[in-house]
Short mmCIF file of C-alpha atoms and ligand atoms in Angstrom, two decimals:
data_model
loop_
_atom_site.label_atom_id
_atom_site.label_comp_id
_atom_site.label_asym_id
_atom_site.label_seq_id
_atom_site.Cartn_x
_atom_site.Cartn_y
_atom_site.Cartn_z
CA MET W 19 -5.60 4.65 -20.27
CA LYS W 20 -3.63 1.82 -21.75
CA ASP W 21 -3.09 -1.50 -19.96
CA LEU W 22 0.08 -2.11 -18.07
CA HIS W 23 2.63 -4.02 -20.12
CA ILE W 24 5.73 -5.58 -18.60
CA TYR W 25 8.87 -6.78 -20.40
CA ASN W 26 9.10 -10.45 -19.44
CA THR W 27 12.80 -11.52 -19.52
CA LEU W 28 11.69 -15.14 -19.86
CA LYS W 29 9.59 -14.53 -22.96
CA ARG W 30 11.95 -11.79 -24.28
CA LYS W 31 9.04 -9.46 -25.04
CA LYS W 32 6.56 -7.06 -23.48
CA GLN W 33 3.35 -8.68 -22.31
CA LYS W 34 0.06 -7.34 -20.98
CA PHE W 35 0.06 -7.66 -17.17
CA GLU W 36 -2.64 -10.12 -16.13
CA PRO W 37 -2.18 -11.46 -12.60
CA ILE W 38 -2.89 -15.10 -11.92
CA ASN W 39 -5.50 -14.30 -9.22
CA THR W 40 -6.74 -10.75 -9.74
CA PRO W 41 -6.74 -8.55 -7.69
CA HIS W 42 -3.93 -10.29 -5.78
CA VAL W 43 -0.36 -9.96 -7.00
CA GLY W 44 2.51 -11.98 -5.69
CA MET W 45 5.90 -10.37 -6.19
CA TYR W 46 9.32 -11.65 -5.14
CA VAL W 47 12.52 -9.69 -5.43
CA CYS W 48 15.92 -11.05 -4.52
CA GLY W 49 17.05 -8.88 -1.66
CA PRO W 50 20.55 -7.97 -0.65
CA THR W 51 23.18 -10.36 0.55
CA VAL W 52 23.81 -9.11 4.00
CA TYR W 53 27.46 -8.21 3.67
CA GLY W 54 29.02 -4.79 3.40
CA ASP W 55 27.32 -1.45 3.06
CA GLY W 56 24.71 -0.85 0.42
CA HIS W 57 25.94 0.68 -2.80
CA LEU W 58 24.34 2.28 -5.86
CA GLY W 59 23.58 -1.13 -7.38
CA HIS W 60 21.44 -2.00 -4.33
CA ALA W 61 19.69 1.34 -4.59
CA ARG W 62 18.82 0.74 -8.29
CA ALA W 63 17.29 -2.70 -7.73
CA ALA W 64 15.38 -1.49 -4.65
CA ILE W 65 14.05 1.66 -6.30
CA THR W 66 13.13 -0.18 -9.52
CA PHE W 67 10.95 -2.67 -7.71
CA ASP W 68 9.70 -0.11 -5.24
CA VAL W 69 8.14 1.73 -8.18
CA VAL W 70 6.66 -1.55 -9.49
CA PHE W 71 5.23 -2.21 -5.98
CA ARG W 72 3.90 1.35 -5.62
CA TYR W 73 2.32 1.42 -9.06
CA LEU W 74 0.61 -1.96 -8.74
CA LYS W 75 -0.88 -0.81 -5.44
CA PHE W 76 -1.80 2.49 -7.07
CA LEU W 77 -3.70 0.55 -9.75
CA GLY W 78 -5.68 -1.16 -7.00
CA TYR W 79 -3.99 -4.56 -6.80
CA LYS W 80 -3.42 -6.21 -3.46
CA VAL W 81 0.29 -6.84 -3.59
CA ARG W 82 2.16 -9.23 -1.46
CA TYR W 83 5.78 -8.18 -1.90
CA VAL W 84 8.37 -10.57 -0.60
CA SER W 85 12.07 -9.69 -0.55
CA ASN W 86 14.51 -12.00 1.15
CA ILE W 87 17.55 -11.24 3.22
CA THR W 88 20.39 -13.58 2.28
CA ASP W 89 22.22 -14.28 5.53
CA VAL W 90 23.54 -17.80 4.83
CA GLY W 91 24.81 -19.84 1.97
CA HIS W 92 26.07 -17.01 -0.24
CA LEU W 93 29.71 -17.83 -0.72
CA GLU W 94 32.55 -15.83 -2.11
CA ASN W 95 32.93 -16.08 -5.90
CA ASP W 96 29.20 -16.83 -6.01
CA ALA W 97 30.14 -20.43 -6.43
CA ASP W 98 29.80 -23.53 -4.28
CA SER W 99 33.09 -23.02 -2.62
CA GLY W 100 34.93 -20.33 -0.77
CA GLU W 101 34.12 -18.67 2.51
CA ASP W 102 30.70 -17.73 3.80
CA LYS W 103 30.67 -13.91 3.76
CA ILE W 104 28.84 -13.50 7.05
CA GLN W 105 31.08 -15.99 8.74
CA LYS W 106 34.28 -14.30 7.54
CA LYS W 107 33.17 -10.99 9.06
CA ALA W 108 32.00 -12.66 12.29
CA GLN W 109 35.35 -14.32 12.77
CA LEU W 110 37.26 -11.19 11.92
CA GLU W 111 35.42 -9.07 14.48
CA GLN W 112 34.61 -11.85 16.99
CA LEU W 113 30.90 -11.47 16.66
CA GLU W 114 28.00 -13.87 16.65
CA PRO W 115 27.08 -14.35 12.92
CA MET W 116 23.54 -13.11 13.69
CA GLU W 117 25.04 -9.88 15.10
CA VAL W 118 26.71 -9.30 11.74
CA VAL W 119 23.44 -10.07 9.96
CA GLN W 120 21.50 -7.61 12.21
CA PHE W 121 24.11 -4.88 11.85
CA TYR W 122 23.99 -4.94 8.07
CA THR W 123 20.21 -5.39 7.94
CA ASN W 124 19.78 -2.32 10.05
CA ARG W 125 22.15 -0.31 7.80
CA TYR W 126 20.33 -1.53 4.72
CA HIS W 127 16.98 -0.46 6.20
CA GLU W 128 18.43 2.96 7.08
CA ASN W 129 19.55 3.46 3.45
CA MET W 130 16.20 2.31 2.11
CA ARG W 131 14.30 4.67 4.48
CA ASN W 132 16.45 7.55 3.29
CA LEU W 133 15.66 6.64 -0.36
CA ASN W 134 11.94 6.47 0.53
CA VAL W 135 11.80 2.77 -0.50
CA LEU W 136 8.75 1.10 1.00
CA ARG W 137 9.35 -1.91 3.16
CA PRO W 138 8.20 -5.19 1.51
CA SER W 139 5.19 -7.06 2.94
CA ILE W 140 7.52 -9.87 4.10
CA GLU W 141 11.29 -9.86 4.50
CA PRO W 142 12.21 -13.50 5.24
CA HIS W 143 15.67 -14.47 6.31
CA ALA W 144 17.27 -17.51 4.63
CA SER W 145 18.53 -18.70 8.02
CA GLY W 146 14.96 -18.72 9.37
CA HIS W 147 13.76 -21.08 6.61
CA ILE W 148 16.08 -24.10 6.87
CA PRO W 149 13.30 -26.79 7.26
CA GLU W 150 11.53 -25.41 4.12
CA GLN W 151 14.82 -25.58 2.23
CA ILE W 152 15.54 -29.10 3.37
CA GLU W 153 12.09 -30.19 2.35
CA LEU W 154 12.65 -28.70 -1.15
CA VAL W 155 15.91 -30.65 -1.48
CA GLU W 156 14.05 -33.79 -0.53
CA LYS W 157 11.46 -33.21 -3.24
CA ILE W 158 14.12 -32.55 -5.89
CA MET W 159 15.99 -35.70 -4.85
CA LYS W 160 12.81 -37.79 -4.83
CA ASN W 161 12.08 -36.64 -8.40
CA GLY W 162 15.58 -37.70 -9.43
CA TYR W 163 17.20 -34.36 -10.19
CA ALA W 164 19.70 -34.29 -7.41
CA TYR W 165 22.42 -36.57 -6.01
CA GLN W 166 24.25 -36.92 -2.76
CA SER W 167 28.02 -36.84 -2.73
CA ASN W 168 30.16 -36.89 0.38
CA GLY W 169 27.46 -35.32 2.58
CA SER W 170 26.60 -32.64 0.07
CA VAL W 171 23.67 -32.61 -2.35
CA TYR W 172 24.04 -31.28 -5.94
CA PHE W 173 21.53 -30.46 -8.60
CA ASP W 174 21.97 -32.68 -11.65
CA VAL W 175 21.96 -30.05 -14.43
CA LEU W 176 22.55 -32.48 -17.28
CA LYS W 177 19.77 -34.81 -16.27
CA TYR W 178 17.45 -31.82 -15.90
CA ASN W 179 18.48 -30.34 -19.20
CA ASN W 180 17.77 -33.59 -21.03
CA GLU W 181 14.11 -33.26 -20.10
CA HIS W 182 13.71 -29.50 -19.64
CA ASN W 183 15.81 -26.46 -20.55
CA TYR W 184 18.51 -25.22 -18.18
CA GLY W 185 19.01 -21.90 -20.06
CA VAL W 186 15.35 -21.03 -20.66
CA LEU W 187 15.82 -17.70 -18.92
CA SER W 188 19.41 -16.71 -19.74
CA GLY W 189 19.56 -18.25 -23.23
CA ARG W 190 22.70 -20.11 -22.30
CA LYS W 191 23.48 -23.59 -23.59
CA VAL W 192 24.67 -26.28 -21.25
CA GLU W 193 27.34 -27.33 -23.76
CA ASP W 194 28.96 -23.90 -23.42
CA LEU W 195 28.97 -24.15 -19.65
CA TYR W 196 31.71 -26.78 -19.69
CA GLU W 197 34.18 -24.10 -20.76
CA THR W 198 32.96 -21.25 -18.55
CA THR W 199 32.68 -23.02 -15.22
CA ARG W 200 35.86 -22.62 -13.26
CA GLU W 201 37.49 -25.40 -11.41
CA LEU W 202 37.09 -24.78 -7.69
CA ASP W 203 37.10 -26.74 -4.48
CA GLY W 204 34.35 -29.32 -4.23
CA GLN W 205 34.25 -29.89 -7.94
CA LYS W 206 35.53 -33.46 -7.50
CA GLU W 207 32.27 -34.25 -5.71
CA LYS W 208 30.16 -33.17 -8.68
CA ARG W 209 29.19 -35.10 -11.78
CA ASN W 210 29.69 -31.96 -13.82
CA SER W 211 31.39 -28.68 -12.99
CA PHE W 212 28.18 -26.69 -13.56
CA ASP W 213 26.08 -28.78 -11.08
CA PHE W 214 25.16 -26.45 -8.25
CA ALA W 215 24.89 -27.20 -4.51
CA LEU W 216 21.51 -27.63 -2.87
CA TRP W 217 23.03 -28.62 0.45
CA LYS W 218 26.69 -28.30 1.45
CA LYS W 219 28.37 -30.22 4.19
CA ALA W 220 29.97 -27.82 6.61
CA ASP W 221 33.64 -28.10 7.35
CA LYS W 222 34.90 -27.84 10.94
CA LYS W 223 35.53 -24.07 10.95
CA HIS W 224 32.02 -23.29 9.64
CA LEU W 225 29.98 -21.37 12.20
CA MET W 226 26.53 -21.55 10.62
CA HIS W 227 25.31 -25.09 10.09
CA TRP W 228 22.17 -27.18 10.60
CA LYS W 229 21.36 -30.84 10.91
CA SER W 230 19.99 -32.73 7.93
CA GLN W 231 19.82 -36.39 6.81
CA TRP W 232 22.80 -35.73 4.51
CA SER W 233 25.16 -33.93 6.86
CA GLU W 234 25.59 -31.13 9.32
CA GLY W 235 25.62 -28.35 6.77
CA TYR W 236 23.89 -25.37 5.19
CA PRO W 237 21.74 -24.76 2.07
CA GLY W 238 23.03 -23.58 -1.31
CA TRP W 239 22.42 -20.01 -2.25
CA HIS W 240 19.83 -20.50 -5.00
CA LEU W 241 17.65 -22.62 -2.77
CA GLU W 242 16.33 -19.98 -0.40
CA CYS W 243 14.47 -17.94 -3.01
CA SER W 244 12.75 -21.05 -4.40
CA ALA W 245 11.77 -22.22 -0.92
CA MET W 246 10.61 -18.84 0.42
CA GLY W 247 8.91 -17.74 -2.82
CA GLN W 248 6.87 -21.00 -2.77
CA LYS W 249 6.13 -20.70 0.96
CA TYR W 250 4.76 -17.16 0.80
CA LEU W 251 3.51 -16.82 -2.75
CA GLY W 252 2.67 -20.30 -3.91
CA GLU W 253 4.06 -22.67 -6.53
CA LYS W 254 3.37 -20.17 -9.26
CA PHE W 255 3.30 -16.43 -8.69
CA ASP W 256 3.20 -13.25 -10.78
CA ILE W 257 6.42 -11.29 -10.68
CA HIS W 258 10.01 -12.22 -9.80
CA GLY W 259 12.61 -9.49 -9.99
CA GLY W 260 16.23 -8.77 -9.45
CA GLY W 261 19.35 -7.32 -10.93
CA LEU W 262 20.55 -8.48 -14.35
CA ASP W 263 23.59 -10.02 -12.63
CA LEU W 264 21.26 -12.49 -10.90
CA GLN W 265 19.70 -13.83 -14.11
CA PHE W 266 22.39 -16.46 -14.37
CA PRO W 267 23.06 -18.64 -12.49
CA HIS W 268 20.76 -17.61 -9.66
CA HIS W 269 17.41 -17.20 -11.37
CA GLU W 270 18.08 -19.88 -13.98
CA SER W 271 18.71 -22.28 -11.10
CA GLU W 272 15.61 -21.14 -9.23
CA ILE W 273 13.52 -22.06 -12.25
CA ALA W 274 15.24 -25.47 -12.50
CA GLN W 275 14.70 -26.16 -8.79
CA SER W 276 11.01 -25.35 -8.96
CA VAL W 277 10.37 -27.29 -12.15
CA ALA W 278 12.28 -30.24 -10.66
CA ALA W 279 10.27 -30.07 -7.40
CA TYR W 280 6.78 -29.03 -8.53
CA GLY W 281 6.73 -29.71 -12.22
CA GLN W 282 6.04 -26.16 -13.28
CA GLU W 283 7.84 -22.87 -13.87
CA PRO W 284 7.44 -20.75 -10.75
CA VAL W 285 6.97 -17.30 -12.21
CA LYS W 286 4.74 -15.60 -14.83
CA TYR W 287 6.74 -12.39 -15.37
CA TRP W 288 10.49 -12.21 -14.79
CA MET W 289 11.85 -8.68 -14.47
CA HIS W 290 15.53 -7.67 -14.42
CA ASN W 291 17.01 -4.24 -13.83
CA ASN W 292 20.19 -3.25 -15.58
CA LEU W 293 23.37 -2.39 -13.71
CA ILE W 294 25.18 0.84 -12.78
CA THR W 295 28.60 1.77 -14.07
CA ILE W 296 30.86 4.44 -12.58
CA ASN W 297 32.26 6.83 -15.17
CA GLY W 298 31.89 4.06 -17.72
CA GLN W 299 33.44 1.31 -15.69
CA LYS W 300 31.99 -1.59 -13.87
CA MET W 301 31.73 -0.85 -10.13
CA SER W 302 34.08 -3.07 -8.16
CA LYS W 303 36.27 -3.02 -5.08
CA SER W 304 39.34 -3.97 -7.18
CA LEU W 305 38.89 -0.95 -9.52
CA ASN W 306 38.64 1.25 -6.44
CA ASN W 307 35.51 2.89 -7.75
CA PHE W 308 33.09 1.58 -5.17
CA ILE W 309 30.68 4.15 -3.83
CA THR W 310 28.47 3.20 -0.92
CA LEU W 311 25.17 4.95 -0.27
CA PHE W 312 26.58 6.39 2.94
CA ASP W 313 29.46 7.92 0.93
CA LEU W 314 26.97 9.36 -1.57
CA PHE W 315 24.73 10.99 1.07
CA SER W 316 27.69 12.42 3.01
CA GLY W 317 30.02 13.26 0.06
CA ASN W 318 32.77 11.40 1.80
CA SER W 319 34.65 9.82 -1.14
CA ASP W 320 37.41 10.97 -3.55
CA LEU W 321 35.11 10.00 -6.39
CA LEU W 322 32.54 12.59 -5.28
CA GLU W 323 32.67 16.33 -5.86
CA LYS W 324 29.94 16.88 -3.24
CA ASN W 325 27.24 15.04 -1.34
CA TYR W 326 24.00 14.09 -3.00
CA SER W 327 20.72 13.81 -1.17
CA PRO W 328 18.82 10.53 -1.21
CA MET W 329 16.05 12.14 -3.30
CA THR W 330 18.63 13.28 -5.89
CA VAL W 331 19.92 9.68 -6.02
CA ARG W 332 16.35 8.36 -6.38
CA PHE W 333 15.55 10.86 -9.13
CA PHE W 334 18.85 10.04 -10.93
CA ILE W 335 17.93 6.36 -10.96
CA LEU W 336 14.35 7.02 -12.20
CA GLN W 337 15.69 9.21 -15.05
CA ALA W 338 16.90 6.03 -16.77
CA HIS W 339 14.69 3.16 -17.82
CA TYR W 340 15.30 0.25 -15.50
CA ARG W 341 16.35 -2.05 -18.32
CA SER W 342 18.96 0.44 -19.68
CA PRO W 343 22.50 0.71 -18.35
CA LEU W 344 23.01 3.74 -16.13
CA ASP W 345 26.33 5.48 -15.72
CA PHE W 346 27.17 7.42 -12.61
CA SER W 347 29.11 10.65 -12.87
CA ASN W 348 29.18 13.82 -10.83
CA GLU W 349 27.85 15.74 -13.81
CA ALA W 350 24.90 13.43 -14.17
CA LEU W 351 24.12 13.59 -10.41
CA LYS W 352 24.40 17.36 -10.36
CA ALA W 353 21.94 17.58 -13.31
CA SER W 354 19.51 15.26 -11.48
CA GLU W 355 19.81 17.48 -8.39
CA LYS W 356 18.77 20.49 -10.43
CA GLY W 357 16.00 18.59 -12.19
CA TYR W 358 14.52 17.27 -8.95
CA LEU W 359 14.49 20.77 -7.40
CA ARG W 360 12.87 22.23 -10.55
CA LEU W 361 10.19 19.53 -10.50
CA MET W 362 9.42 19.91 -6.81
CA LYS W 363 9.36 23.70 -6.93
CA ALA W 364 6.88 23.46 -9.75
CA ALA W 365 4.78 21.01 -7.67
CA GLU W 366 4.68 23.67 -4.92
CA THR W 367 3.79 26.43 -7.37
CA LEU W 368 0.97 24.23 -8.75
CA GLN W 369 -0.71 24.04 -5.35
CA LYS W 370 -0.78 27.83 -5.16
CA LEU W 371 -2.18 28.53 -8.65
CA THR W 372 -5.65 30.12 -8.92
CA PRO W 373 -8.15 28.87 -11.48
CA ALA W 374 -9.36 30.92 -14.44
CA LYS W 375 -12.65 30.65 -16.36
CA LYS W 376 -11.08 28.84 -19.32
CA SER W 377 -8.21 26.49 -19.92
CA THR W 378 -5.72 27.24 -22.66
CA ILE W 379 -4.03 23.87 -22.10
CA LYS W 380 -5.24 20.29 -22.69
CA VAL W 381 -4.51 18.76 -19.27
CA ALA W 382 -6.08 15.38 -20.13
CA GLU W 383 -3.59 14.93 -22.99
CA ILE W 384 -0.58 15.50 -20.71
CA ILE W 385 -1.92 13.02 -18.15
CA SER W 386 -2.63 10.35 -20.75
CA LYS W 387 0.82 10.73 -22.29
CA ALA W 388 2.40 10.30 -18.83
CA THR W 389 0.35 7.32 -17.80
CA ASP W 390 0.96 5.66 -21.22
CA ALA W 391 4.70 5.94 -20.46
CA ILE W 392 4.46 4.29 -17.07
CA ASN W 393 2.16 1.61 -18.48
CA ASP W 394 4.77 0.89 -21.10
CA ASP W 395 7.01 -1.27 -18.96
CA PHE W 396 7.50 1.45 -16.31
CA ASN W 397 9.13 3.91 -18.68
CA THR W 398 10.02 6.47 -15.96
CA PRO W 399 12.40 8.63 -18.13
CA ILE W 400 9.59 9.34 -20.70
CA PHE W 401 7.20 9.83 -17.81
CA ILE W 402 9.52 12.38 -16.20
CA SER W 403 10.00 14.21 -19.53
CA VAL W 404 6.19 14.60 -19.67
CA LEU W 405 6.31 15.92 -16.13
CA PHE W 406 8.83 18.51 -17.28
CA ASP W 407 6.48 19.57 -20.10
CA ALA W 408 3.89 20.10 -17.33
CA VAL W 409 6.44 22.12 -15.31
CA LYS W 410 6.72 24.54 -18.26
CA ILE W 411 2.94 24.86 -18.35
CA ILE W 412 2.75 25.37 -14.55
CA ASN W 413 5.31 28.18 -14.81
CA SER W 414 3.45 29.84 -17.74
CA VAL W 415 0.21 29.74 -15.82
CA ASN W 416 1.98 31.21 -12.83
CA ASP W 417 3.34 34.03 -15.13
CA GLY W 418 -0.16 34.65 -16.51
CA LYS W 419 0.70 33.48 -20.02
CA GLU W 420 -1.60 30.49 -19.92
CA THR W 421 -4.72 29.66 -17.89
CA LEU W 422 -6.41 26.62 -16.34
CA ASN W 423 -10.02 26.30 -15.26
CA ALA W 424 -10.91 24.93 -11.86
CA ALA W 425 -11.56 21.33 -13.05
CA ASP W 426 -8.32 21.17 -15.06
CA LEU W 427 -6.31 22.74 -12.24
CA LYS W 428 -7.63 20.15 -9.79
CA LYS W 429 -6.88 17.35 -12.24
CA LEU W 430 -3.31 18.51 -12.73
CA GLN W 431 -2.76 18.97 -8.99
CA GLU W 432 -4.05 15.49 -8.18
CA PHE W 433 -2.09 13.94 -10.99
CA PHE W 434 1.15 15.63 -9.93
CA SER W 435 0.91 14.75 -6.28
CA SER W 436 -0.22 11.16 -6.78
CA TYR W 437 2.29 10.30 -9.47
CA THR W 438 5.37 12.13 -8.20
CA HIS W 439 4.85 11.20 -4.54
CA ASP W 440 2.87 7.96 -4.47
CA VAL W 441 4.15 6.25 -7.64
CA LEU W 442 7.67 7.65 -8.16
CA GLY W 443 8.20 7.96 -4.41
CA LEU W 444 9.75 11.43 -4.63
CA LEU W 445 9.34 13.35 -1.41
CA PRO W 446 8.14 16.96 -1.58
CA LEU W 447 10.77 19.57 -0.84
CA GLU W 448 9.72 20.36 2.72
CA LYS W 449 10.39 16.76 3.66
CA SER W 450 13.67 16.34 1.80
CA ALA W 451 17.15 17.28 2.82
CA GLU W 452 17.51 19.92 0.08
CA THR W 453 15.46 22.57 1.79
CA ASP W 454 16.93 21.68 5.19
CA SER W 455 20.39 22.47 3.92
CA ASP W 456 19.21 25.47 1.94
CA LEU W 457 17.52 26.88 5.02
CA THR W 458 20.48 26.11 7.26
CA ASN W 459 22.81 27.88 4.87
CA ASP W 460 20.57 30.92 4.71
CA LEU W 461 20.33 31.05 8.48
CA ILE W 462 24.07 30.85 8.95
CA LYS W 463 24.57 33.60 6.39
CA THR W 464 22.03 35.84 8.15
CA ILE W 465 23.68 35.30 11.55
CA LEU W 466 27.13 36.05 10.09
CA GLU W 467 25.88 39.26 8.52
CA VAL W 468 24.62 40.38 11.96
CA ARG W 469 28.06 39.48 13.28
CA LEU W 470 29.82 41.49 10.58
CA ASN W 471 27.59 44.41 11.41
CA ALA W 472 28.55 44.14 15.10
CA LYS W 473 32.23 43.93 14.16
CA ASN W 474 32.00 47.00 11.95
CA ASN W 475 30.46 48.81 14.89
CA LYS W 476 33.43 47.64 17.01
CA ASP W 477 31.12 45.53 19.20
CA PHE W 478 33.64 42.73 19.50
CA THR W 479 31.92 41.10 22.48
CA THR W 480 28.87 40.27 20.30
CA SER W 481 30.94 39.30 17.33
CA ASP W 482 33.12 36.90 19.37
CA LEU W 483 30.04 35.50 21.13
CA ILE W 484 28.40 34.65 17.75
CA ARG W 485 31.67 33.07 16.50
CA ASP W 486 32.06 30.90 19.63
CA LYS W 487 28.40 29.84 19.68
CA LEU W 488 28.53 28.86 16.03
CA LEU W 489 31.73 26.85 16.67
CA GLU W 490 29.88 24.96 19.45
CA LEU W 491 27.32 24.02 16.80
CA GLY W 492 30.05 22.85 14.47
CA VAL W 493 30.15 25.88 12.19
CA LEU W 494 33.71 27.16 11.69
CA VAL W 495 33.87 30.85 10.85
CA LYS W 496 36.95 32.20 9.10
CA ASP W 497 37.36 36.01 8.95
CA LYS W 498 38.63 37.42 5.79
CA LYS W 499 39.68 40.96 4.78
CA ASP W 500 36.45 41.66 3.00
CA GLY W 501 34.02 39.65 5.10
CA PHE W 502 33.85 36.02 6.15
CA ASP W 503 33.96 32.44 5.05
CA TRP W 504 32.47 29.45 6.91
CA GLU W 505 32.18 25.72 6.79
CA ILE W 506 30.20 23.10 8.61
CA LYS W 507 32.74 20.74 10.21
CA LYS W 508 31.95 17.10 9.80
CA SER W 509 31.90 15.25 13.11
ZN1 ZN T 611 17.14 -14.85 -5.12
#
């Protein structure tokens, strides 16, 4: 088996994975900002790093996986001005800000559970780590990389860049930032438009604020990940992940903050997952092509031709390499639904196969091809294509065209169940919604055939009773000339 190699965004190349303190691995992934329902983009980031987490554990590492919940400091426009997103919702619905945070955290967890995403080892809230963030600002100020202005504290990007490289991760040049940084409120307080807030003085209408030596205020968005990453994983840890959209300015600023405070880059391997487009377009509220995970699972959106189960969505995401763009379309999702069913049915068949004396297939070759793919920067699409080669073999053995001896059969069974379930996190059919709905549909059809039979025998009491009982269960039966039609009414 080959060694695991990870594409390190910071080094712009694949590197052999060697943790700082084997067998321990520290992994930090920027979690969701707690505002609004989870969408496909959230699912992609969560599933990408869920597979990384699962695979590292599978390889025997002791992984501490930290993923934060951003409940403060993330402002509209992702800049240092605008309204706090939690606060806006709290004011609108007259709720305590923490009620809003809990509401969305619960919904996020529900989505993740549906997608079979494992919970991280620690899920720290930004609002629960204010002292740590204040301490970090103090360190950065003491080292001369931040300045106070009107009760707020800003990171001095130019000063930092003279000695280090603000752009080491994203490849951006500070000179170019003059043109791309927009003029927004609070810019007058800054030495340069691209300086970012470490601490912001709260204005009167701000609901979430804490005391500090600079002002009654709240921490800047980039600060929480540096503070909580250091607290739970140390000044230098193994893996830091997140969506490509976080590379700049969020992760670039995290590096700058850590170097300014502790004198070293905080992370050995930076990993970024690519984004999801909808029918070729960027997903955004303004383009009206925003699909939440709840929409996806229920089918309740004009953009959807039907509902898709969480496992179909998971499989769809894994069918693309995490660093490639991924385009959502109904066609692609329907193909994933079929693929997932085929794979899981083959997994079931595999458990029922009986061994022969000889093998006509080289099982070890298939397994090594598959593991090479996953070791090559988590190449799940190649891995899945090897699984489909195995599906063909399983079906030929089932048809008696090929044979497997007892040892090979056991190897293939173990490989299939550990990699599809433990590493890729795909649930077997009996635990997924697919079979539930298939079975429900079949049961309804059977009952309606009994009813049709009763009707044909002019036993209208029985036929009406079945119709009414089904209606109570939410199944609407429509009689037609040549039989019946039915639908499950959504409550
Ligand atoms: Zn972060």
